[in-house]
CSV table of C-alpha atoms in Angstrom, one decimal:
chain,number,residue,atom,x,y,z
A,1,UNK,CA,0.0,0.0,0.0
A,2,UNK,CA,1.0,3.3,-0.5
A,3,UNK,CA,2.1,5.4,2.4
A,4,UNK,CA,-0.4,7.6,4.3
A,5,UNK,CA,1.9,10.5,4.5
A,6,UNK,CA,2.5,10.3,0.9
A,7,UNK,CA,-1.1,10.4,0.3
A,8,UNK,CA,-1.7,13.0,2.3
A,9,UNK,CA,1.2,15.5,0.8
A,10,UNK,CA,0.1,14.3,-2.9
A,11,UNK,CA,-3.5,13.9,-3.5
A,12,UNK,CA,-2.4,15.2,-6.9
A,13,UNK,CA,-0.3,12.4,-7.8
A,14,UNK,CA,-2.9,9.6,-6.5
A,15,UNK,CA,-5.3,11.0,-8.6
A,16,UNK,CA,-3.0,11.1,-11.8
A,17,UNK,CA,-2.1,7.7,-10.8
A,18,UNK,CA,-5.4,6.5,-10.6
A,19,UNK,CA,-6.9,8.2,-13.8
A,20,UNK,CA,-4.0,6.6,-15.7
A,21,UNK,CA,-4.7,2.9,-14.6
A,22,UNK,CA,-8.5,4.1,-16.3
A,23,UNK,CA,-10.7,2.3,-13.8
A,24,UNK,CA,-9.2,3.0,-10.4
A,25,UNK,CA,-10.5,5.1,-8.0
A,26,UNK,CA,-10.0,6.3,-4.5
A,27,UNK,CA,-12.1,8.6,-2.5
A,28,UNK,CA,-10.1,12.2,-1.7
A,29,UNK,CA,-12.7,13.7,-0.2
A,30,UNK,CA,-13.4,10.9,2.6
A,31,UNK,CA,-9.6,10.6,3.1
A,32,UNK,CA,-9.3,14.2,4.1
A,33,UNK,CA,-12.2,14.3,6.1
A,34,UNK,CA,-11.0,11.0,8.2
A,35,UNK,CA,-7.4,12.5,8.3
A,36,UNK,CA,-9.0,15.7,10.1
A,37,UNK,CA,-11.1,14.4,12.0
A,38,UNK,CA,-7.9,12.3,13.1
A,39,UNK,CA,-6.2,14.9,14.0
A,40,UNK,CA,-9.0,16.3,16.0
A,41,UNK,CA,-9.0,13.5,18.0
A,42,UNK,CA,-5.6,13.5,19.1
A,43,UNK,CA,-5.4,17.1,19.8
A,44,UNK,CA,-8.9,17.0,22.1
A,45,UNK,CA,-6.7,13.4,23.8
A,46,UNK,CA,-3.0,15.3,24.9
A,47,UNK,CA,-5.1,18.4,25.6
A,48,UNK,CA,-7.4,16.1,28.3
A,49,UNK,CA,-4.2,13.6,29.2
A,50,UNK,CA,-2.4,17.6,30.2
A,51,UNK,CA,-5.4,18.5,31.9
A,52,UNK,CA,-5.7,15.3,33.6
A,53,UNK,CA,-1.6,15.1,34.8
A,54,UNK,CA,-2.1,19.0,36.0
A,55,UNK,CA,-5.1,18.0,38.3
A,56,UNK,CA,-3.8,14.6,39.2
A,57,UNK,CA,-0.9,16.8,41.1
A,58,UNK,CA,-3.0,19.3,42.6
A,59,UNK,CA,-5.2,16.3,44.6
A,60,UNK,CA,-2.1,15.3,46.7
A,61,UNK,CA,-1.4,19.2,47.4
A,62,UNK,CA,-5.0,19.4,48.5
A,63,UNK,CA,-5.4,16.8,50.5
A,64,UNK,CA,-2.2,17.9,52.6
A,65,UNK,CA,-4.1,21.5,52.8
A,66,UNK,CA,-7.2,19.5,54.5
A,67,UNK,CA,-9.1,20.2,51.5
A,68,UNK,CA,-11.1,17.0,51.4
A,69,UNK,CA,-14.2,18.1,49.4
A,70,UNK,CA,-12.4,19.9,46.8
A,71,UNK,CA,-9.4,17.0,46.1
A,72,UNK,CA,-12.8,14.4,45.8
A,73,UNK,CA,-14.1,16.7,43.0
A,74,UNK,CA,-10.8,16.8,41.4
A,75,UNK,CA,-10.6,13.2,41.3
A,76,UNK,CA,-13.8,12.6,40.0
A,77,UNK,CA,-12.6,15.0,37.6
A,78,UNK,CA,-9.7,12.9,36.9
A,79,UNK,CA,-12.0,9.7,36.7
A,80,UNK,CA,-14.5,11.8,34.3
A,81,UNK,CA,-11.6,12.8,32.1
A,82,UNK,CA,-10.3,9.0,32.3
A,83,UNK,CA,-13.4,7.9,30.5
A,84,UNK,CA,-13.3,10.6,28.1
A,85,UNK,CA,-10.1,10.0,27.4
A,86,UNK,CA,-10.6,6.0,26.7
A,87,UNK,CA,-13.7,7.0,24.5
A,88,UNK,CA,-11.9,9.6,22.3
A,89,UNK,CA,-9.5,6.5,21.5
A,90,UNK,CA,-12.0,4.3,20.9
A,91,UNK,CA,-13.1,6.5,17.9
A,92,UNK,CA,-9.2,7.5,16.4
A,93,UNK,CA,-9.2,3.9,16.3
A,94,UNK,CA,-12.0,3.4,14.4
A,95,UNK,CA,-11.6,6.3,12.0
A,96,UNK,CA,-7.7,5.5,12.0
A,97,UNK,CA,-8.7,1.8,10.8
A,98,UNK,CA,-10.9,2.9,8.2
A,99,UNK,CA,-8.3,5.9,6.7
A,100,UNK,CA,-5.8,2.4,6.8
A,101,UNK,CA,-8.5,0.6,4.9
A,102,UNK,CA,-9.1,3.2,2.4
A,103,UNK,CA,-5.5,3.3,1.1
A,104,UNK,CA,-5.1,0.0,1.2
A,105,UNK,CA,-7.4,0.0,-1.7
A,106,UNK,CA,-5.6,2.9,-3.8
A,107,UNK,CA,-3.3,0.7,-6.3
A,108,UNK,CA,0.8,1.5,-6.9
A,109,UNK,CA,1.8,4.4,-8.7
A,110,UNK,CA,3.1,3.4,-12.4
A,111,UNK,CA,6.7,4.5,-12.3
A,112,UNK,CA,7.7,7.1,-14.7
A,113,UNK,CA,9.1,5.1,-17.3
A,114,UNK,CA,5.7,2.9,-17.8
A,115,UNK,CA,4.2,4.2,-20.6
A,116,UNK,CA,0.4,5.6,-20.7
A,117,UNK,CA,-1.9,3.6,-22.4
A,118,UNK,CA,-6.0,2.5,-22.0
A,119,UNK,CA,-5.8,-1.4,-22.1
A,120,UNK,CA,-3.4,-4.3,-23.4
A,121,UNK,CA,-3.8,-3.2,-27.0
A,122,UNK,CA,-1.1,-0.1,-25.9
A,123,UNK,CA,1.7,-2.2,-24.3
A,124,UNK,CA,4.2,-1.3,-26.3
A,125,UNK,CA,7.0,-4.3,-27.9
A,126,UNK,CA,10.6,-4.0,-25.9
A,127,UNK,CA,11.9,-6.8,-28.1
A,128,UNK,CA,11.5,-10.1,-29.8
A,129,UNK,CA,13.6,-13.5,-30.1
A,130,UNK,CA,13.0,-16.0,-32.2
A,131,UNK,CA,11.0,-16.5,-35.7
A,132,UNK,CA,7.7,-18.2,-35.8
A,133,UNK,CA,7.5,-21.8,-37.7
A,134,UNK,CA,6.2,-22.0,-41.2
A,135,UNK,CA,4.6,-24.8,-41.3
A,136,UNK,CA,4.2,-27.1,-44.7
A,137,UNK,CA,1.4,-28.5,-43.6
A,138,UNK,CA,-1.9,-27.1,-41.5
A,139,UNK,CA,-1.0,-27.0,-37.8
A,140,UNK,CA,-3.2,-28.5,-35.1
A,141,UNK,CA,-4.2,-26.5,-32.2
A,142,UNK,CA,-3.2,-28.1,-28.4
A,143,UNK,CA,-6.4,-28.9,-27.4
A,144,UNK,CA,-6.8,-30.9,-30.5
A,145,UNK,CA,-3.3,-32.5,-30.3
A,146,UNK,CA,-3.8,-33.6,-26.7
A,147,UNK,CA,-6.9,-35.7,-26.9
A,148,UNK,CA,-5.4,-37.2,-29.9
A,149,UNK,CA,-2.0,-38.0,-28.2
A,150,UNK,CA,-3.5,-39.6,-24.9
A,151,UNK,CA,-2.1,-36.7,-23.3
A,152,UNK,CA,-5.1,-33.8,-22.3
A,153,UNK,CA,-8.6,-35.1,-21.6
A,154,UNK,CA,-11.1,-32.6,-21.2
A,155,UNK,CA,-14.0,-34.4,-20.7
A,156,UNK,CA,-12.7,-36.3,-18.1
A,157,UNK,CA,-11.5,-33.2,-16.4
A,158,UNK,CA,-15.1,-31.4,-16.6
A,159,UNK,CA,-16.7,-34.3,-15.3
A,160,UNK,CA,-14.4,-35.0,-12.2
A,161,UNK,CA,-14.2,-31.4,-11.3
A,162,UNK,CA,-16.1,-29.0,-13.8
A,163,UNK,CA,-15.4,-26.1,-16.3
A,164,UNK,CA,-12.0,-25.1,-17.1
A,165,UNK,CA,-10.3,-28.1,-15.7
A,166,UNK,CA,-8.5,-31.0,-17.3
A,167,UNK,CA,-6.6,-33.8,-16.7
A,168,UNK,CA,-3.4,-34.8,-18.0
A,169,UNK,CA,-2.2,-38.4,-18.8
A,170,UNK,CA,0.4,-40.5,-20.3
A,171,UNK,CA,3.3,-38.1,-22.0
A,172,UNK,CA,1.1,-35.0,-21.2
A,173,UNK,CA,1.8,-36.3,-16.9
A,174,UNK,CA,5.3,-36.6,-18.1
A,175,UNK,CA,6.0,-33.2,-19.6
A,176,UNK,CA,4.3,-31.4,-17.3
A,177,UNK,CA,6.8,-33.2,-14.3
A,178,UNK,CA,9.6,-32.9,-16.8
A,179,UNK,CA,8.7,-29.3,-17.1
A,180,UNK,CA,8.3,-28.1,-13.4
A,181,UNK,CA,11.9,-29.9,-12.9
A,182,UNK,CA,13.1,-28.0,-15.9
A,183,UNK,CA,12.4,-24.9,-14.3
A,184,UNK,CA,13.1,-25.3,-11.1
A,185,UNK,CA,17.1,-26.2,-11.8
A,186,UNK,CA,17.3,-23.5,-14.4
A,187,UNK,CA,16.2,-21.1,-11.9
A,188,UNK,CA,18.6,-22.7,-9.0
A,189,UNK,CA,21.7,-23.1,-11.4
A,190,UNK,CA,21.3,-19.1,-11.7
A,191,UNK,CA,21.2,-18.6,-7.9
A,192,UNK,CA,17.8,-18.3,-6.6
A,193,UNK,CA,16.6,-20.7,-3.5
A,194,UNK,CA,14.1,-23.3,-3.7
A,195,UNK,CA,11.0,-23.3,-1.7
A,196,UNK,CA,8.0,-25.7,-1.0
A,197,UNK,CA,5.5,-23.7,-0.1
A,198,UNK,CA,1.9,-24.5,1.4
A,199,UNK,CA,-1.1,-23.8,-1.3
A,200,UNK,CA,-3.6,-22.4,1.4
A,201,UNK,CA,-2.4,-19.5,3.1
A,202,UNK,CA,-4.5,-16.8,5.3
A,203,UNK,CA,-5.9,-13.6,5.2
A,204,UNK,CA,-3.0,-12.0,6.2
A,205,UNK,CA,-0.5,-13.2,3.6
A,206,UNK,CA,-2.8,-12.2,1.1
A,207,UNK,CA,-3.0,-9.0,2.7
A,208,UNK,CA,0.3,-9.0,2.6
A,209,UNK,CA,0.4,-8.9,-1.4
A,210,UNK,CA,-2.4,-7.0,-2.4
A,211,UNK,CA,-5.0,-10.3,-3.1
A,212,UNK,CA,-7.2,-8.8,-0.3
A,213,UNK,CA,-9.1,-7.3,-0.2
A,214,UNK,CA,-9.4,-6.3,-3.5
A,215,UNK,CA,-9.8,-9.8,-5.4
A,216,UNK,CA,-11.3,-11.7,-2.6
A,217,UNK,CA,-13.8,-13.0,-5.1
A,218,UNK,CA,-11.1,-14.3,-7.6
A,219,UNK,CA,-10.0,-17.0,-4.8
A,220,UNK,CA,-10.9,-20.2,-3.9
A,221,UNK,CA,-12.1,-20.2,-0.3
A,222,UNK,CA,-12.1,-23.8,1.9
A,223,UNK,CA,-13.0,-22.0,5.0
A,224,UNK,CA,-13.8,-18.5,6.2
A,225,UNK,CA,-10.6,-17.4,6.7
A,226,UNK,CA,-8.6,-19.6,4.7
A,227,UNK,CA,-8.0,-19.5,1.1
A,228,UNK,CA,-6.3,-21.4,-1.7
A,229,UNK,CA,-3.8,-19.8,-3.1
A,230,UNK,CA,-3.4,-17.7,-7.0
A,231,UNK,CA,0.0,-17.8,-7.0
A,232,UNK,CA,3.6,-18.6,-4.8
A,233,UNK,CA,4.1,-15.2,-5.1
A,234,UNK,CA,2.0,-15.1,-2.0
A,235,UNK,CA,3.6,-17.5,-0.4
A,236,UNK,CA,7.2,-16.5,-1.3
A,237,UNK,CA,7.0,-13.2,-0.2
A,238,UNK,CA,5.5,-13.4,3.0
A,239,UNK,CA,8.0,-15.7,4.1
A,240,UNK,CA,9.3,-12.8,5.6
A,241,UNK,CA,6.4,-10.9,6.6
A,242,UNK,CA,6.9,-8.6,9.7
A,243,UNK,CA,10.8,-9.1,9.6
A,244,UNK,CA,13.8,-7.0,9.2
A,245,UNK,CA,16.8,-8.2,6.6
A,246,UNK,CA,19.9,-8.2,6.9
A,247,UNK,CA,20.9,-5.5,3.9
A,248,UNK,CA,24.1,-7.4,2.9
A,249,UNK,CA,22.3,-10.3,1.9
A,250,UNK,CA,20.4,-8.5,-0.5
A,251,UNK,CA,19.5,-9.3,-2.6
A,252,UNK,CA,17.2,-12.5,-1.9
A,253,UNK,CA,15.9,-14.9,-5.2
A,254,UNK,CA,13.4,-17.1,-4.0
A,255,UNK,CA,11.3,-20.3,-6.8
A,256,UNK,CA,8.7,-22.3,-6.1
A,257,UNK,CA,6.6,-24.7,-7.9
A,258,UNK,CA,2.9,-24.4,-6.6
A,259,UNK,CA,-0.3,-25.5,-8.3
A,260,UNK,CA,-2.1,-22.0,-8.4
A,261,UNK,CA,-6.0,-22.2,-8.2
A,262,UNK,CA,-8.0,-18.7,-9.3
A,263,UNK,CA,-11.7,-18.5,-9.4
A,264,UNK,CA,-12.2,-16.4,-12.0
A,265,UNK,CA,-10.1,-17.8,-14.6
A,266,UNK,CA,-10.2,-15.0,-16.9
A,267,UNK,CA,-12.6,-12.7,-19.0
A,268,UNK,CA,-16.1,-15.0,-20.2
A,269,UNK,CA,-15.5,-15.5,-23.6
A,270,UNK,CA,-11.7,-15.2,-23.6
A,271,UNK,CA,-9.5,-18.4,-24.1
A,272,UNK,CA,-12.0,-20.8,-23.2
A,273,UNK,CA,-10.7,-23.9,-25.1
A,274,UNK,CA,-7.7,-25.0,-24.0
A,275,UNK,CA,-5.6,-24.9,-21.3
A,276,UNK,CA,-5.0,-21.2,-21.3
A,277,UNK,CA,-7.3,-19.9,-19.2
A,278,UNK,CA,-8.3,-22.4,-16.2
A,279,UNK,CA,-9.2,-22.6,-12.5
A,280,UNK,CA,-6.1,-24.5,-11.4
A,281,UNK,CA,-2.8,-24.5,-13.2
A,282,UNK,CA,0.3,-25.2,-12.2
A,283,UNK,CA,3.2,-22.6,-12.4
A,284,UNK,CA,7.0,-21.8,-11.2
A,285,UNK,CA,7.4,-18.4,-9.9
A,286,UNK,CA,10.3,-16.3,-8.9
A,287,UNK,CA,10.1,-13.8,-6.2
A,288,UNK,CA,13.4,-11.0,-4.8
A,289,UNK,CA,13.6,-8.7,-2.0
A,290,UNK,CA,15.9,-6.3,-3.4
A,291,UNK,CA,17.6,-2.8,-2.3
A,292,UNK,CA,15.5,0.5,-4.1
A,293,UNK,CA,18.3,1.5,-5.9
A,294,UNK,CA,19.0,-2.4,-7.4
A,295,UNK,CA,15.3,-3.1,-7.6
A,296,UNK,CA,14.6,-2.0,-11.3
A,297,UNK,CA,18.2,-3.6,-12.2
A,298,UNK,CA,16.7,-7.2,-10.3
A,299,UNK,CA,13.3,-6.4,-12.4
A,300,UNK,CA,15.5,-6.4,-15.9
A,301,UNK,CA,17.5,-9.9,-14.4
A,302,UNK,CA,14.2,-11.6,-14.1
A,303,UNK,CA,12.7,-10.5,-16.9
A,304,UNK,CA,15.7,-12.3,-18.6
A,305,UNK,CA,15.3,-15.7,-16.3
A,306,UNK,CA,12.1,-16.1,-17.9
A,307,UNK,CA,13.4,-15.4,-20.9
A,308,UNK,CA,15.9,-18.0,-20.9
A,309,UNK,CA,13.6,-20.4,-20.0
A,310,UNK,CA,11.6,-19.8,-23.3
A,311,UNK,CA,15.3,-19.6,-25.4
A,312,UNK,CA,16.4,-22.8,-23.9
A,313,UNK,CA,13.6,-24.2,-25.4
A,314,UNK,CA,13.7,-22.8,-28.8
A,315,UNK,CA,10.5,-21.4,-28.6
A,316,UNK,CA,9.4,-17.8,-30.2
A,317,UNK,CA,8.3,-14.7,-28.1
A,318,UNK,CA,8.2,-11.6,-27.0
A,319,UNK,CA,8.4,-9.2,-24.6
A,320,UNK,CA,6.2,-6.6,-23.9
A,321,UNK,CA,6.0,-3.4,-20.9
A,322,UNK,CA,2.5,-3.2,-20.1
A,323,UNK,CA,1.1,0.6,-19.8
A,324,UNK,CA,-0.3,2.4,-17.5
A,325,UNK,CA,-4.3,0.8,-17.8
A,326,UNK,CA,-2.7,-3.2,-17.9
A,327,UNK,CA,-0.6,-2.7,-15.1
A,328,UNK,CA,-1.5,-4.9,-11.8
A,329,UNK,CA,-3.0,-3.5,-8.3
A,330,UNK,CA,0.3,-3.7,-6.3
A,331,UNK,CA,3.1,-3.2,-9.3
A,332,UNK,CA,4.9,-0.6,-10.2
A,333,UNK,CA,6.7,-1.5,-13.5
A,334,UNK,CA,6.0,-4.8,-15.2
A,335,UNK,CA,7.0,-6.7,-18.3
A,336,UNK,CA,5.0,-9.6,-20.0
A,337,UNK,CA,6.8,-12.3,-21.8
A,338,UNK,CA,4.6,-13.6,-24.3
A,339,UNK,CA,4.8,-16.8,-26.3
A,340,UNK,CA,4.3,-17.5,-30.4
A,341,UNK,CA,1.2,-19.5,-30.5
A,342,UNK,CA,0.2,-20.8,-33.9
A,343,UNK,CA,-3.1,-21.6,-32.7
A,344,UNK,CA,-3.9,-18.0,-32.1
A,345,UNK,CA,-1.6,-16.6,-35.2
A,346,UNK,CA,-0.3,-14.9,-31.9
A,347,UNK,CA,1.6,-14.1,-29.2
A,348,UNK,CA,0.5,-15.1,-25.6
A,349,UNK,CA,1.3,-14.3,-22.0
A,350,UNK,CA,3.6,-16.3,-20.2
A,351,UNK,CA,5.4,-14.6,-17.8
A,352,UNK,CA,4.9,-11.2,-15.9
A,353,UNK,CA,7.6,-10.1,-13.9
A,354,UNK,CA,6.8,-6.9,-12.0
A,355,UNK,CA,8.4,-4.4,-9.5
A,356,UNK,CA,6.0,-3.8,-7.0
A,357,UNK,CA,8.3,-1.1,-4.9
A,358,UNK,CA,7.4,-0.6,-1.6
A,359,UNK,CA,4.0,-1.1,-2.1
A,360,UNK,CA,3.6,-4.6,-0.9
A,361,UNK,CA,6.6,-4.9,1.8
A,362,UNK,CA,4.8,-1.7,3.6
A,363,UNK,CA,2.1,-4.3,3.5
A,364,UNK,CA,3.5,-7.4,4.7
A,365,UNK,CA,6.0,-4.7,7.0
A,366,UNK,CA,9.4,-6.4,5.3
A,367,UNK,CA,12.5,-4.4,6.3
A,368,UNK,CA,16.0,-4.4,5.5
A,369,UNK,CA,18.9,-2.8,7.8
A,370,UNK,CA,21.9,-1.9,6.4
A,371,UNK,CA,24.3,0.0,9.3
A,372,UNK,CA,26.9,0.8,6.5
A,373,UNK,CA,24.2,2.6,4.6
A,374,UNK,CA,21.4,4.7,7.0
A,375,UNK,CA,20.6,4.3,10.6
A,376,UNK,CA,17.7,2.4,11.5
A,377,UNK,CA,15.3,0.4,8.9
A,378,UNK,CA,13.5,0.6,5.4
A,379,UNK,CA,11.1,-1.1,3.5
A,380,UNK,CA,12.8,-3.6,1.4
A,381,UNK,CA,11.8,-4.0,-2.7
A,382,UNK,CA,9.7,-6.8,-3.6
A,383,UNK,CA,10.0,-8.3,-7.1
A,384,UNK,CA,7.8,-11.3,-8.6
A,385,UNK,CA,7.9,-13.2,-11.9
A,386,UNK,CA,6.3,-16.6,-13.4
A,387,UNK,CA,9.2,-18.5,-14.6
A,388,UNK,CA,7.3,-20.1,-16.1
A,389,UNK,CA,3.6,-21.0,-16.3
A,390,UNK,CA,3.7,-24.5,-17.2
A,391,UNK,CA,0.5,-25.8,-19.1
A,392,UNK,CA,1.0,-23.0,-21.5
A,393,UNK,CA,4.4,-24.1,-21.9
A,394,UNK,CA,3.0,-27.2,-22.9
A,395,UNK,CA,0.6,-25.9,-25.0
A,396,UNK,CA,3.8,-23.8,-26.5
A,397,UNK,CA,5.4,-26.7,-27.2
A,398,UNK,CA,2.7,-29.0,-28.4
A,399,UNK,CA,2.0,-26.6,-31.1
A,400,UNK,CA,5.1,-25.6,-32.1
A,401,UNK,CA,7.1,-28.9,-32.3
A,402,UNK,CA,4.4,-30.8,-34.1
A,403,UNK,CA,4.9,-32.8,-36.8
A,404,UNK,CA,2.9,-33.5,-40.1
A,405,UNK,CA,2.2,-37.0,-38.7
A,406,UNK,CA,0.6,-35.9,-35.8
A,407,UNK,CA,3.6,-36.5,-33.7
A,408,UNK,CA,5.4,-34.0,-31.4
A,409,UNK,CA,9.4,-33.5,-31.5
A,410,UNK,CA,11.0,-33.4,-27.7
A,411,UNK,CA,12.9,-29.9,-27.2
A,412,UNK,CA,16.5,-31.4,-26.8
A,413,UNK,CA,16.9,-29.5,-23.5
A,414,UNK,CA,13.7,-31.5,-22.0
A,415,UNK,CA,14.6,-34.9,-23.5
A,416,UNK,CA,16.6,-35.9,-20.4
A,417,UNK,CA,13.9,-34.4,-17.9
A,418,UNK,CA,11.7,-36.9,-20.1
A,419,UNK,CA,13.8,-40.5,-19.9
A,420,UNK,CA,15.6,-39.6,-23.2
A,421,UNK,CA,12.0,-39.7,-25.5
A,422,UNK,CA,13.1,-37.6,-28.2
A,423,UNK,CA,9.4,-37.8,-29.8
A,424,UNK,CA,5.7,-38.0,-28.7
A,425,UNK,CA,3.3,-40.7,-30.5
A,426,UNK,CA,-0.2,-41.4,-30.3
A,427,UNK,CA,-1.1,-43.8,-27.8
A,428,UNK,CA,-1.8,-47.2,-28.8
């Protein structure tokens, strides 16, 4: 969230900010009426808690001057003012929580160098690798190419759990696995940690990272306060929620594989054959607690980790910086990765890595101290990125490594993550 003070010195700038994401809003006029009347409220308390010290040493004095009536009326004075006083902070707690609440709701500002734009049509191209296939023959979409392999079933996925699920079997099971483990030593051969996270977290953690309360609806609930979670972005960052870092070990890169689960899997109409858009998916994310001055140098590093991932495979994308009306609640600056899907005669998302600033360790209240630097503690950087999401990286590669005969050629750097098959046939 952004910070109170902030908000209060630059209404100006929220409102900018706001206008420029299109459909955010925040209510100035409330804020400054609850920030008054906060102030109010703690001027009326130190005057009474004054009052209340002055009289509170003029009751011994009168008692020792035999004034017995009077130092009674000053203490029920002191008793009266007592009450006040307990009442008066009843209420700046109240209004104090719902001035927090309010700009918990206000989303990041869009650093300066994220470009102003309505909606995902104005993301502007950073670059490109690779050249999509022509193919010599017409090219089968993945959701026909994994019934017809044995690998995706559909049907059986809508009937054991409902719309927008699936199930995966015989070399789809296997690539998926071979996949995740893919991944995950990429990403620890190039120095970040590997985690295991839970998938159902808390209100708080998802506090912590800007799900609540915002989405609450996009998320899967199993009890009232428990939820499963979107992403281990969640879980990764909050790791070290209400801590303080040590500043020389910034800074911190964090992967985890996690089945992710979102209840709204996307907009109605959009992506809904396929595994593109679905309820539960499974993804590897990368999450950094950096320095502010490294944190847009950490944003460009994992921005190329998920690249990497993509070249390693041989598969076509690009990558995009989304504007100022696609970027997300808690980010600050973000780039998508997008892969070629013939299927679409497109590009698609795969990745988004995003700076979220501040915003999301003021939040979860992660520190960093650094005695060489500044006295005291600041809010550490938080940096998140999908490294990658693995069904469409199946999808990726069902579509662009198929062959005339309805086979599927291996990427050579997953042949040994898949017992050294080189090629995918239909099953018997």
């Amino acid at each position: 969230m952004l910070d109170i003070k902030f908000v209060r010195e630059n209404p100006d700038v929220v409102d900018a900010s706001c206008a420029s994401r299109q459909n955010a809003h925040w209510d100035r006029e409330r804020f400054f009426e609850l920030d008054e009347r906060r102030r109010e409220l703690i001027v009326e308390v130190e005057g009474l808690q004054a009052e209340r010290n002055a009289v509170s040493k003029e009751i011994g004095q009168l008692m020792r001057d035999g004034k017995r009536d009077e130092a009674e009326a000053a203490k029920a004075k002191v008793a009266a003012n007592k009450e006040r006083i307990a009442e008066l902070d009843n209420q700046r707690g109240e209004v104090e929580q719902e001035l927090f609440d309010l700009v918990a709701g206000i989303p990041n500002i869009p650093d300066e160098s994220v470009p102003y734009g309505k909606d995902d049509n104005d993301n502007p191209e950073a670059r490109r690798w690779g050249t999509p296939r022509e193919f010599d023959f017409e090219p089968k979409a993945h959701w026909d190419l994994g019934p017809e392999l044995g690998m995706i079933d559909f049907d059986r996925g809508v009937k054991i759990a409902g719309s927008r699920f699936y199930v995966l079997g015989g070399m789809g099971a296997r690539m998926e696995r071979a996949l995740i483990n893919f991944m995950i030593d990429t990403h620890a051969k190039a120095g970040f940690k590997e985690w295991w996270p839970p998938v159902i977290t808390n209100a708080a953690t998802l506090f912590g990272t800007g799900q609540l309360p915002k989405f609450e609806e996009d998320l899967y609930h199993v009890s009232p306060d428990m939820y499963l979670i979107p992403t281990a972005e969640v879980m990764l960052t909050n790791l070290h929620r209400d801590e303080v870092l040590d500043g020389d070990k910034l800074p911190l890169w964090y992967c985890a594989f996690t089945p992710c689960f979102r209840e709204e899997a996307g907009s109605a109409g959009r992506d809904t054959r396929g595994i593109i858009r679905v309820h539960e998916f499974d993804k590897v994310e990368m999450v950094k607690f950096a320095k502010p001055e490294d944190s847009m140098n950490q944003l460009e590093s994992m921005t190329n980790e998920a690249e990497q991932i993509l070249q390693t495979l041989g598969l076509p994308y690009r990558v995009v910086t989304l504007c100022s009306g696609d970027i997300g609640f808690s980010a600050r600056k973000t780039y998508d990765v997008e892969v070629w899907l013939p299927s679409y005669n497109n590009y698609k998302e795969i990745s988004s890595c995003s700076n979220c600033w501040d915003f999301q360790a003021r939040r979860a209240n992660i520190k960093y101290r650094d005695p060489a630097e500044f006295k005291g503690t600041r809010l550490v950087h938080t940096l998140n990125g999908s490294g990658l999401a693995v069904g469409r990286t199946m999808a990726a590669i069902m579509e662009n490594y198929q062959n005339a005969d309805g086979t599927i050629t291996v990427p050579e750097a997953l042949v040994p993550y898949m017992g050294g098959i080189e090629v995918i046939r239909p099953e018997d």
